[in-house]
Coordinates of C-alpha atoms in Angstrom, one line a residue:
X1 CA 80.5 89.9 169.2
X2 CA 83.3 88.1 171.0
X3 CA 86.3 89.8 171.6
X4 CA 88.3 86.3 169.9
X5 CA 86.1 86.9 166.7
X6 CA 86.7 90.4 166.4
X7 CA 90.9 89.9 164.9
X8 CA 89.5 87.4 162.3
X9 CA 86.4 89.9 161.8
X10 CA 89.2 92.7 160.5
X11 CA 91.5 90.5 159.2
X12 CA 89.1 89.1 156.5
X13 CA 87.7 93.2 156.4
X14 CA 91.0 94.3 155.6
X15 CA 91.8 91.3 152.9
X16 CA 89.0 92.1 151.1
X17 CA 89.8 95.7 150.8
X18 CA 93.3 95.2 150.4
X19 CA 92.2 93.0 146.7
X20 CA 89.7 95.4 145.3
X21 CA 89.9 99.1 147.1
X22 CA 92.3 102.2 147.4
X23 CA 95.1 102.3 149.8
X24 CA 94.2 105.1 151.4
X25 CA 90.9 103.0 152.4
X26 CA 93.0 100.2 153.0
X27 CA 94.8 102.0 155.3
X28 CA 91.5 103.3 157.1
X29 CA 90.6 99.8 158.1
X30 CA 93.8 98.6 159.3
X31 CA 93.9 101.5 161.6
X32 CA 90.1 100.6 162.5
X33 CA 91.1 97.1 163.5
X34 CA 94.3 97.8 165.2
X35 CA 93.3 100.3 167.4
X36 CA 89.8 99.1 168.3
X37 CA 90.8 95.1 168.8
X38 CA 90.1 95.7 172.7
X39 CA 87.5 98.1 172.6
X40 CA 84.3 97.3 174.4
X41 CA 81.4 94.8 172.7
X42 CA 79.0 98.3 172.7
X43 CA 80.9 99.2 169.8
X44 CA 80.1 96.3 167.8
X45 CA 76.9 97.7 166.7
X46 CA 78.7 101.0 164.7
X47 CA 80.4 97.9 163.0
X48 CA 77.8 97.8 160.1
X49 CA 77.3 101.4 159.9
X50 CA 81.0 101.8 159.0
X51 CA 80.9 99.4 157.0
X52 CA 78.7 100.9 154.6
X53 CA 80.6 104.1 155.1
X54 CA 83.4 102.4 153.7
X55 CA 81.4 101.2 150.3
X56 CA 79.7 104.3 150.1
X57 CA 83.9 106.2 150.5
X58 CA 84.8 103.5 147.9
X59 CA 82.5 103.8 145.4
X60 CA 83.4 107.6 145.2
X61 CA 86.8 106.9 144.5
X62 CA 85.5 104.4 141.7
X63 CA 83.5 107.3 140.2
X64 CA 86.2 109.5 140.3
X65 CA 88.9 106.9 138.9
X66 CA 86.5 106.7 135.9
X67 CA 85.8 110.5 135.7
X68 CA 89.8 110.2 135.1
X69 CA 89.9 107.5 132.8
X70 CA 87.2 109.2 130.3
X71 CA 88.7 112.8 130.8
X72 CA 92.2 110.4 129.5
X73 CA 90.2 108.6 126.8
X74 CA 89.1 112.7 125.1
X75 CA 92.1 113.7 125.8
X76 CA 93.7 110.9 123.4
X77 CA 91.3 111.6 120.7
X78 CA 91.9 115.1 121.1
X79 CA 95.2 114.5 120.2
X80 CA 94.2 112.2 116.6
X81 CA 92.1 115.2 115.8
X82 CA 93.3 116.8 112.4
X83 CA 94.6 120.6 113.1
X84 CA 93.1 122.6 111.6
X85 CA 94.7 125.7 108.9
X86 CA 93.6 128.6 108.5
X87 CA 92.6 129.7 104.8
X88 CA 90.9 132.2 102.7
X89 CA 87.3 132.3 101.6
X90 CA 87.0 129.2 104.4
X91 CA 83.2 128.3 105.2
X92 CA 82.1 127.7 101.7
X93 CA 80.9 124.8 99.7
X94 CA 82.4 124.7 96.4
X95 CA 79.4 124.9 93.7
X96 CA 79.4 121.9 91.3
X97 CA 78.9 122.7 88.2
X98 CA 80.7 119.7 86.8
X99 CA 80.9 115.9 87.0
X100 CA 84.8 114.5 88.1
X101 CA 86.4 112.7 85.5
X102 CA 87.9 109.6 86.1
X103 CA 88.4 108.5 83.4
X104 CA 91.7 109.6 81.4
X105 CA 94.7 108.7 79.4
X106 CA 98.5 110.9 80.6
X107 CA 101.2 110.8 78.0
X108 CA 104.2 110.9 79.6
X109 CA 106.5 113.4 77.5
X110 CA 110.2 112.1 78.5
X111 CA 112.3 114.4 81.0
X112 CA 108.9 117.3 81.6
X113 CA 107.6 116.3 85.1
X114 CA 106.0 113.3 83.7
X115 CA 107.1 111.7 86.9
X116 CA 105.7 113.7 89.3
X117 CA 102.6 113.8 87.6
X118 CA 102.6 109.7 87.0
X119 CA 103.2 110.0 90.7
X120 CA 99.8 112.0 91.3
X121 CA 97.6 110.0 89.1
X122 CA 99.0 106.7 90.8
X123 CA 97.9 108.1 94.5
X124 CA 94.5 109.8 92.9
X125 CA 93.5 106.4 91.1
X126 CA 94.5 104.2 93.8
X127 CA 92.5 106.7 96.6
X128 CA 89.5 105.6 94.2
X129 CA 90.3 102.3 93.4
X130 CA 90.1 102.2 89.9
X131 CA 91.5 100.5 87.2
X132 CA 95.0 100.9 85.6
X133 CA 96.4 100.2 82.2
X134 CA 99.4 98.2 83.6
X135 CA 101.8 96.6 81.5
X136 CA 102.3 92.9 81.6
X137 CA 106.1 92.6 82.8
X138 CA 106.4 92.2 86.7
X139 CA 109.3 94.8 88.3
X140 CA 110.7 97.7 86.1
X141 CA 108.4 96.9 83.4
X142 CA 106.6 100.2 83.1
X143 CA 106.3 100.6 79.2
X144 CA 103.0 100.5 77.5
X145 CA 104.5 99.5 74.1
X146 CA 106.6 103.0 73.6
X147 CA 108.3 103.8 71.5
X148 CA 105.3 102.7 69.9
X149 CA 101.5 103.1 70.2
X150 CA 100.0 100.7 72.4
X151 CA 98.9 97.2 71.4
X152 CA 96.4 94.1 73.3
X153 CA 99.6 91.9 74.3
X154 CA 101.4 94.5 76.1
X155 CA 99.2 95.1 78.9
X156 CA 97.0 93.2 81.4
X157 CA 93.3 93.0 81.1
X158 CA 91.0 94.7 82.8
X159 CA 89.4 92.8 86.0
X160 CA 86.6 95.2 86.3
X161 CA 86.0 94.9 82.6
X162 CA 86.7 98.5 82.4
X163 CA 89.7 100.9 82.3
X164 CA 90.1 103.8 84.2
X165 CA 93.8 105.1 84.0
X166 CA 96.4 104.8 81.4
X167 CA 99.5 106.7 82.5
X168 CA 102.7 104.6 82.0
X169 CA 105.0 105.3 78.8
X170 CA 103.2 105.1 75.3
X171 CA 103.0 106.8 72.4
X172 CA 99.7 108.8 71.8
X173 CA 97.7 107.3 69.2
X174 CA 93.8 108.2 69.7
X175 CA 92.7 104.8 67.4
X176 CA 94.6 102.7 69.5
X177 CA 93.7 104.1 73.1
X178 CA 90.1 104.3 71.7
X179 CA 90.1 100.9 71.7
X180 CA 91.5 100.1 75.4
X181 CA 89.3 103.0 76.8
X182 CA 85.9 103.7 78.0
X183 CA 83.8 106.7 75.5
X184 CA 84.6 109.0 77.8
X185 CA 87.9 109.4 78.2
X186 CA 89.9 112.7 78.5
X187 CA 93.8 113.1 77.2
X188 CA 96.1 115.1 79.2
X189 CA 99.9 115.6 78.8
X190 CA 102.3 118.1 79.9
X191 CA 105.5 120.0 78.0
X192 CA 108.7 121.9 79.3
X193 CA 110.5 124.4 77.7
X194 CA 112.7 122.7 74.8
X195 CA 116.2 123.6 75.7
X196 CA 115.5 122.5 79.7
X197 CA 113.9 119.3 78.5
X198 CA 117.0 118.6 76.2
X199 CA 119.6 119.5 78.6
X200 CA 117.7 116.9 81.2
X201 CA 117.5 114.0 78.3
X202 CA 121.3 114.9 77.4
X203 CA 122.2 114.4 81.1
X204 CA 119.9 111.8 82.0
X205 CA 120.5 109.5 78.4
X206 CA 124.2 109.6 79.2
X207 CA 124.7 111.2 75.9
X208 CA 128.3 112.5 77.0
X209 CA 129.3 108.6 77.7
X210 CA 127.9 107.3 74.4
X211 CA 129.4 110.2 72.2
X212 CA 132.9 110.5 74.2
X213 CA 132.1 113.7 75.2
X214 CA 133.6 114.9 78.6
X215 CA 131.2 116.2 81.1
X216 CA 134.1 118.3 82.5
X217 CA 134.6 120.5 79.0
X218 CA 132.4 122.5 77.1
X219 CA 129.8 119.6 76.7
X220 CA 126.4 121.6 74.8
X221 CA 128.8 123.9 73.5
X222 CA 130.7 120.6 72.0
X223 CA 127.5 118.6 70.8
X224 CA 126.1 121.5 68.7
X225 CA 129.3 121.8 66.6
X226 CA 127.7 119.0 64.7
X227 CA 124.2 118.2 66.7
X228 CA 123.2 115.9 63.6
X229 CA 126.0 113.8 63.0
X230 CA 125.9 112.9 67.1
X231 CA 122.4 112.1 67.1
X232 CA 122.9 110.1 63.8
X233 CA 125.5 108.0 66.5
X234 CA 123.6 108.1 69.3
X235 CA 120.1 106.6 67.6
X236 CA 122.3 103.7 65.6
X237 CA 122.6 100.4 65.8
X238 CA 126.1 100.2 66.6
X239 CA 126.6 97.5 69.2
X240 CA 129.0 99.8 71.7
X241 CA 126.1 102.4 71.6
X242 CA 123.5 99.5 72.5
X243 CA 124.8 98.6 75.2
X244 CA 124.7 102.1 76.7
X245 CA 121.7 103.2 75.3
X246 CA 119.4 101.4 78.2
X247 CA 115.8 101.3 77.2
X248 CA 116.2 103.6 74.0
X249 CA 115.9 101.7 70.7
X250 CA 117.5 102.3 67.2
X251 CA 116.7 105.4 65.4
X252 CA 115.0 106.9 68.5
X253 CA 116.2 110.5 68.9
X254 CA 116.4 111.7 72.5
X255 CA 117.7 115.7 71.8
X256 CA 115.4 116.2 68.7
X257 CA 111.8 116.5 68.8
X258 CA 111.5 114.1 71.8
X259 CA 108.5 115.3 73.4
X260 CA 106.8 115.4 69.5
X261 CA 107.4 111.6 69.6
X262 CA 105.4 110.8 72.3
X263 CA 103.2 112.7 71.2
X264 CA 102.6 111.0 68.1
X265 CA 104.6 113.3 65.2
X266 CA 106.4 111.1 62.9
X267 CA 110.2 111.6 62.1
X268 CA 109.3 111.5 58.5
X269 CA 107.3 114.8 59.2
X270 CA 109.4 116.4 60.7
X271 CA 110.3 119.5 57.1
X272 CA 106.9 119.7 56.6
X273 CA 105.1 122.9 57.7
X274 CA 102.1 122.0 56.6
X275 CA 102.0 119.1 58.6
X276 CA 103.0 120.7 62.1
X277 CA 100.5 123.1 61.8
X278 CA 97.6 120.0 61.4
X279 CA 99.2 118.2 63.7
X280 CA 99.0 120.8 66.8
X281 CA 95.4 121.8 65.5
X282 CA 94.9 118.0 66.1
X283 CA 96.5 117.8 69.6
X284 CA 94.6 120.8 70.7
X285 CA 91.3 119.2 69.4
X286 CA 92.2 115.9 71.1
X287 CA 93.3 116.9 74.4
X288 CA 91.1 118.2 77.1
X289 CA 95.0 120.2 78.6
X290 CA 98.4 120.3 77.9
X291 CA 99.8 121.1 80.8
X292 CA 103.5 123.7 81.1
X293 CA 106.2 122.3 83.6
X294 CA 107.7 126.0 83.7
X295 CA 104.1 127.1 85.5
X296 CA 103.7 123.9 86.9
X297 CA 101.4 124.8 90.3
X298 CA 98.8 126.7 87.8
X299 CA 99.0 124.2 85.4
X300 CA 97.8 121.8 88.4
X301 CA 95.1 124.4 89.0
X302 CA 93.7 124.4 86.2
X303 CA 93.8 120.8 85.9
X304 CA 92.1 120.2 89.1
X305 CA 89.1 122.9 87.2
X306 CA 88.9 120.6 83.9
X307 CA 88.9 117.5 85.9
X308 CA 86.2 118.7 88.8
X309 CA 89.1 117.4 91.4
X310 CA 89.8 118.7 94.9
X311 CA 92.6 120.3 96.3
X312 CA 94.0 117.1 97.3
X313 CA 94.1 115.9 94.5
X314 CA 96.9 117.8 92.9
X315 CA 99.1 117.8 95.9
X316 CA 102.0 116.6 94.7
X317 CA 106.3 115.0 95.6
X318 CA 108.8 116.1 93.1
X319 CA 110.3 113.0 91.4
X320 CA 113.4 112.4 89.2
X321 CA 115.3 116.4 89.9
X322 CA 118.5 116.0 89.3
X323 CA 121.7 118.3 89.4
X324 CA 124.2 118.5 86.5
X325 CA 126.7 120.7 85.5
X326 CA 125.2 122.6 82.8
X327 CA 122.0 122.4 84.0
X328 CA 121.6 126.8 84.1
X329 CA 123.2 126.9 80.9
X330 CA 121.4 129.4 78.8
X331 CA 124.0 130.6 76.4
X332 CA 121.5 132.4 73.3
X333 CA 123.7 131.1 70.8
X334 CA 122.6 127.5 72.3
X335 CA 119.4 127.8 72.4
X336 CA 118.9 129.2 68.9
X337 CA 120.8 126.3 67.8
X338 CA 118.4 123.9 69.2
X339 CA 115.4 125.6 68.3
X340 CA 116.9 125.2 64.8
X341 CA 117.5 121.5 65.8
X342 CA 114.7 120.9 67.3
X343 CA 111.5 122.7 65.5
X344 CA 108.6 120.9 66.2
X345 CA 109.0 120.5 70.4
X346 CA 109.6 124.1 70.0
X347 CA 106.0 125.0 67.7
X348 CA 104.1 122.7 70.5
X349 CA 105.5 124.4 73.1
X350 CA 104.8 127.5 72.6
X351 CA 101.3 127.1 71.0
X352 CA 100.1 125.5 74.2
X353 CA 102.3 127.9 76.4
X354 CA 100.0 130.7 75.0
X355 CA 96.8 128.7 75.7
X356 CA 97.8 128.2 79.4
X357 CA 98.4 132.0 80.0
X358 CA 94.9 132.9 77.8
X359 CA 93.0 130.2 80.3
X360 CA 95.8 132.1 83.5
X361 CA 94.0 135.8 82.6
X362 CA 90.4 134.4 81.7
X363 CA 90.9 133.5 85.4
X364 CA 91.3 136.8 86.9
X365 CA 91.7 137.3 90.6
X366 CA 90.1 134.4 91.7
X367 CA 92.2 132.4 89.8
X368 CA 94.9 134.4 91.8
X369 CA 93.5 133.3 94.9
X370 CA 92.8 129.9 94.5
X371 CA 96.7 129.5 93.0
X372 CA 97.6 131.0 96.4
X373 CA 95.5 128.5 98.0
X374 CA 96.7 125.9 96.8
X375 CA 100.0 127.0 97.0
X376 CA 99.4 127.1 101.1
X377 CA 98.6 123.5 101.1
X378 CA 101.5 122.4 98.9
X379 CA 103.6 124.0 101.1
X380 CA 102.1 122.8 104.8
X381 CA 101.4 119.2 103.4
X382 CA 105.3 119.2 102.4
X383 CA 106.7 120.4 105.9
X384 CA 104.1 118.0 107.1
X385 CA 105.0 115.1 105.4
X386 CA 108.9 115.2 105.7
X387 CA 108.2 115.4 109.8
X388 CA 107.3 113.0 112.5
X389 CA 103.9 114.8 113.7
X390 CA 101.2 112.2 113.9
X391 CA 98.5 114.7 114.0
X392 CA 96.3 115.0 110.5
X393 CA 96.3 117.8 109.1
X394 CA 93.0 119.4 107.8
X395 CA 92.2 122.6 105.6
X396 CA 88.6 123.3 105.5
X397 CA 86.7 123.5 102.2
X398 CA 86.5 126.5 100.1
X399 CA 84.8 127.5 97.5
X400 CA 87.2 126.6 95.2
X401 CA 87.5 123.1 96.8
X402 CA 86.0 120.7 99.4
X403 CA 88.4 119.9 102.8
X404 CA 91.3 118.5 102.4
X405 CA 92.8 116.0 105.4
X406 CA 96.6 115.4 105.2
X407 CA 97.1 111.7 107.5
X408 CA 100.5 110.2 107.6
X409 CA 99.1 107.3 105.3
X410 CA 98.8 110.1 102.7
X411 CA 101.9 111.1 103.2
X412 CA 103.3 107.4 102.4
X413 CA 101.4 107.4 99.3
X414 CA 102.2 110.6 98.3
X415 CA 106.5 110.6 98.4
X416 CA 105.8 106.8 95.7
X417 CA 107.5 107.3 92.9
X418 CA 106.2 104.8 89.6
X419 CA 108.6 102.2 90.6
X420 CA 107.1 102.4 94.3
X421 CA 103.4 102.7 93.4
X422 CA 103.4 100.3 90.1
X423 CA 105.7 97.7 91.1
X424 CA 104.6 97.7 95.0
X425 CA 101.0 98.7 94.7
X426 CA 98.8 98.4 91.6
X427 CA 100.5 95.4 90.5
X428 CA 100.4 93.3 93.6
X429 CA 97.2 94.7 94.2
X430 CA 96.3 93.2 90.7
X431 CA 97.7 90.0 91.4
X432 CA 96.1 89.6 94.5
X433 CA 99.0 90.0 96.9
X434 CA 97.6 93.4 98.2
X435 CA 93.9 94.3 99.2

């Protein structure tokens, strides 16, 4: 070769490595060229052998660049893989004994963690895809026909053909819900301790507002001085009252046997023994658990056993706490003048307190256990979900429940309230606006 050739010879060498190889090899060759230009023409033929040096140096460095990218690649997906938590009796499969029911009907009892509970049915139906009762109103309409038992006009058919879910505010009537819902439906509702579910309904029915009591004095102390003549205002038709009384109609009592309401007990019943002791035989008979808001983690336990649910099923956000003034407010004399006011919430609540704790002890320790268990993933999913961490979470199964993985879509889902999951979800899912 020429010595005139061999300048073009490198230059085109070195623009082809300079497009598609390292700089360090890039380098090589210009040194090549530069210092060899006026070499002798015996040194042309080591021209292909270094050549091939050079592909065979190159095609390292590709190897090792992709050795780098997948080493990159795992370590990215090391990072999406859920954490995992350490928890008792882990490495078992939970022995199914049961089929899950999906099928069910919630009343809401007003002011008893029906919320948080709408909240969890919401997620666990929506998880599954199945189909709600939803009433026919578009935004805020979340009433099933309450204060009354539900009826065909008030809610929106079915586009499966079949019900899953009812859990938005009616009135439990088995005739009526018989008719909306498949054979095998299951009835579930949940009560709170009367005097805390009155003092809630007192605060959050704006009761001091409507009666002229101020929230500053002695406000409970004030209202039982005459507790029937200020519900007799409170559920009238008196125009000024009206147009506080948001969402309440007339003759509607919201500090007197409010959670019997909803559960069905008629105001004309409300002197006759008899008739309360039928009536809770009936509700006992009818519903598969009553749940208690005062043991509110076992009563999701033992839900999640009835129901033949998981773990993460039951996890749950608190909805609608609020703080008020009297809110600790236990005064005896208080008390004993709403359970004198009050009779009926007071004769559920403790009949179906007592069946709670019978199911709590039939439990034993391993009822103990699982609580605890569950308790450990309540409290991880919430630190969890009110972070930033991206990675999943996972708790491996147990024998009381199969894994459960926490993912920040979860955690989305799981902070709705009804407004969020009804309004934003179910109901633009129903009318197509959401897949």
């Amino acid at each position: 070769m020429t010595r005139q050739l061999r300048p073009a010879l490198c230059g085109f060498r070195l623009l082809l490595l300079g497009l598609g190889t390292s700089v360090t090899i890039t380098c090589l060759a210009l040194t090549y060229c530069v210092g060899n230009l006026d070499t002798q023409t015996n040194e042309d033929r080591n021209l292909a052998e270094e050549v091939q040096e050079d592909v065979r140096e190159e095609s390292k460095i590709r190897q090792l660049q992709d050795k780098i990218e997948e080493l990159e690649e795992q370590l990215s997906m090391e990072k999406q893989r859920p954490r995992p938590i350490d928890m008792p009796q882990t490495g078992l499969r939970p022995i199914r004994t049961c089929a899950e029911k999906t099928n069910f009907v919630f009343i809401k009892t007003h002011k008893s963690g029906s919320e948080t509970m709408t909240s969890l049915f919401h997620r666990y139906g929506d998880e599954r895809m199945l189909e709600f009762v939803l009433p026919r109103g578009d935004i805020n309409d979340w009433y099933l026909g309450w204060p009354k038992p539900i009826t065909k006009d008030i809610y929106r058919p079915a586009k499966s053909g079949t019900f899953n879910i009812m859990c938005e505010h009616t009135v439990f009537n088995k005739p009526a819900m018989s008719k909306v819902m498949p054979k095998d439906t299951v009835y579930v509702t949940i009560l709170r301790e009367p005097f805390e579910q009155f003092k809630s309904s007192f605060k959050y029915h704006l009761l001091p507002k409507i009666l002229g009591i101020s929230e500053t004095s002695d406000a409970l102390l004030e209202f039982f001085k005459q507790p029937e003549t200020y519900d007799d205002i409170y559920t009238s038709g008196a125009e000024e009252v009206r147009k506080v009384r948001t969402g309440i109609p007339d003759g509607v009592s919201v500090t007197r046997n409010f959670m019997a309401h909803d559960l069905g007990y008629p105001r004309e019943q409300w002197g006759n023994s008899t008739y309360l002791e039928e009536f809770i035989k009936y509700i006992d008979k009818e519903f598969i658990f009553v749940m208690i808001l005062e043991y509110f983690e076992e009563s999701l336990v033992l839900l999640k056993s009835t129901m033949c649910w998981e773990f993460q099923d039951i996890v749950y956000h608190p909805s609608n706490v609020a703080a008020y003034p009297y809110k600790k407010d236990r005064r005896e004399n208080l008390v004993d003048a709403h359970r004198n006011f009050s009779k009926i919430d007071y004769a559920l609540y403790q009949h179906f307190k007592r069946t709670l704790w019978k199911r709590i002890k039939q439990g034993g320790q391993d009822f103990k256990e699982e609580l605890e268990a569950f308790r450990k993933i309540q409290r991880v999913t919430t630190r969890y979900c009110e972070s930033k961490e991206t990675t999943p979470l996972s708790f491996p199964s147990t024998k009381w429940s199969m894994e459960v993985r926490i993912t920040r879509h979860f955690c989305s889902r799981y902070r709705l309230d009804t407004g969020g999951y009804l309004d934003h979800v179910l109901k633009k899912r129903y009318d197509g606006l959401l897949t």
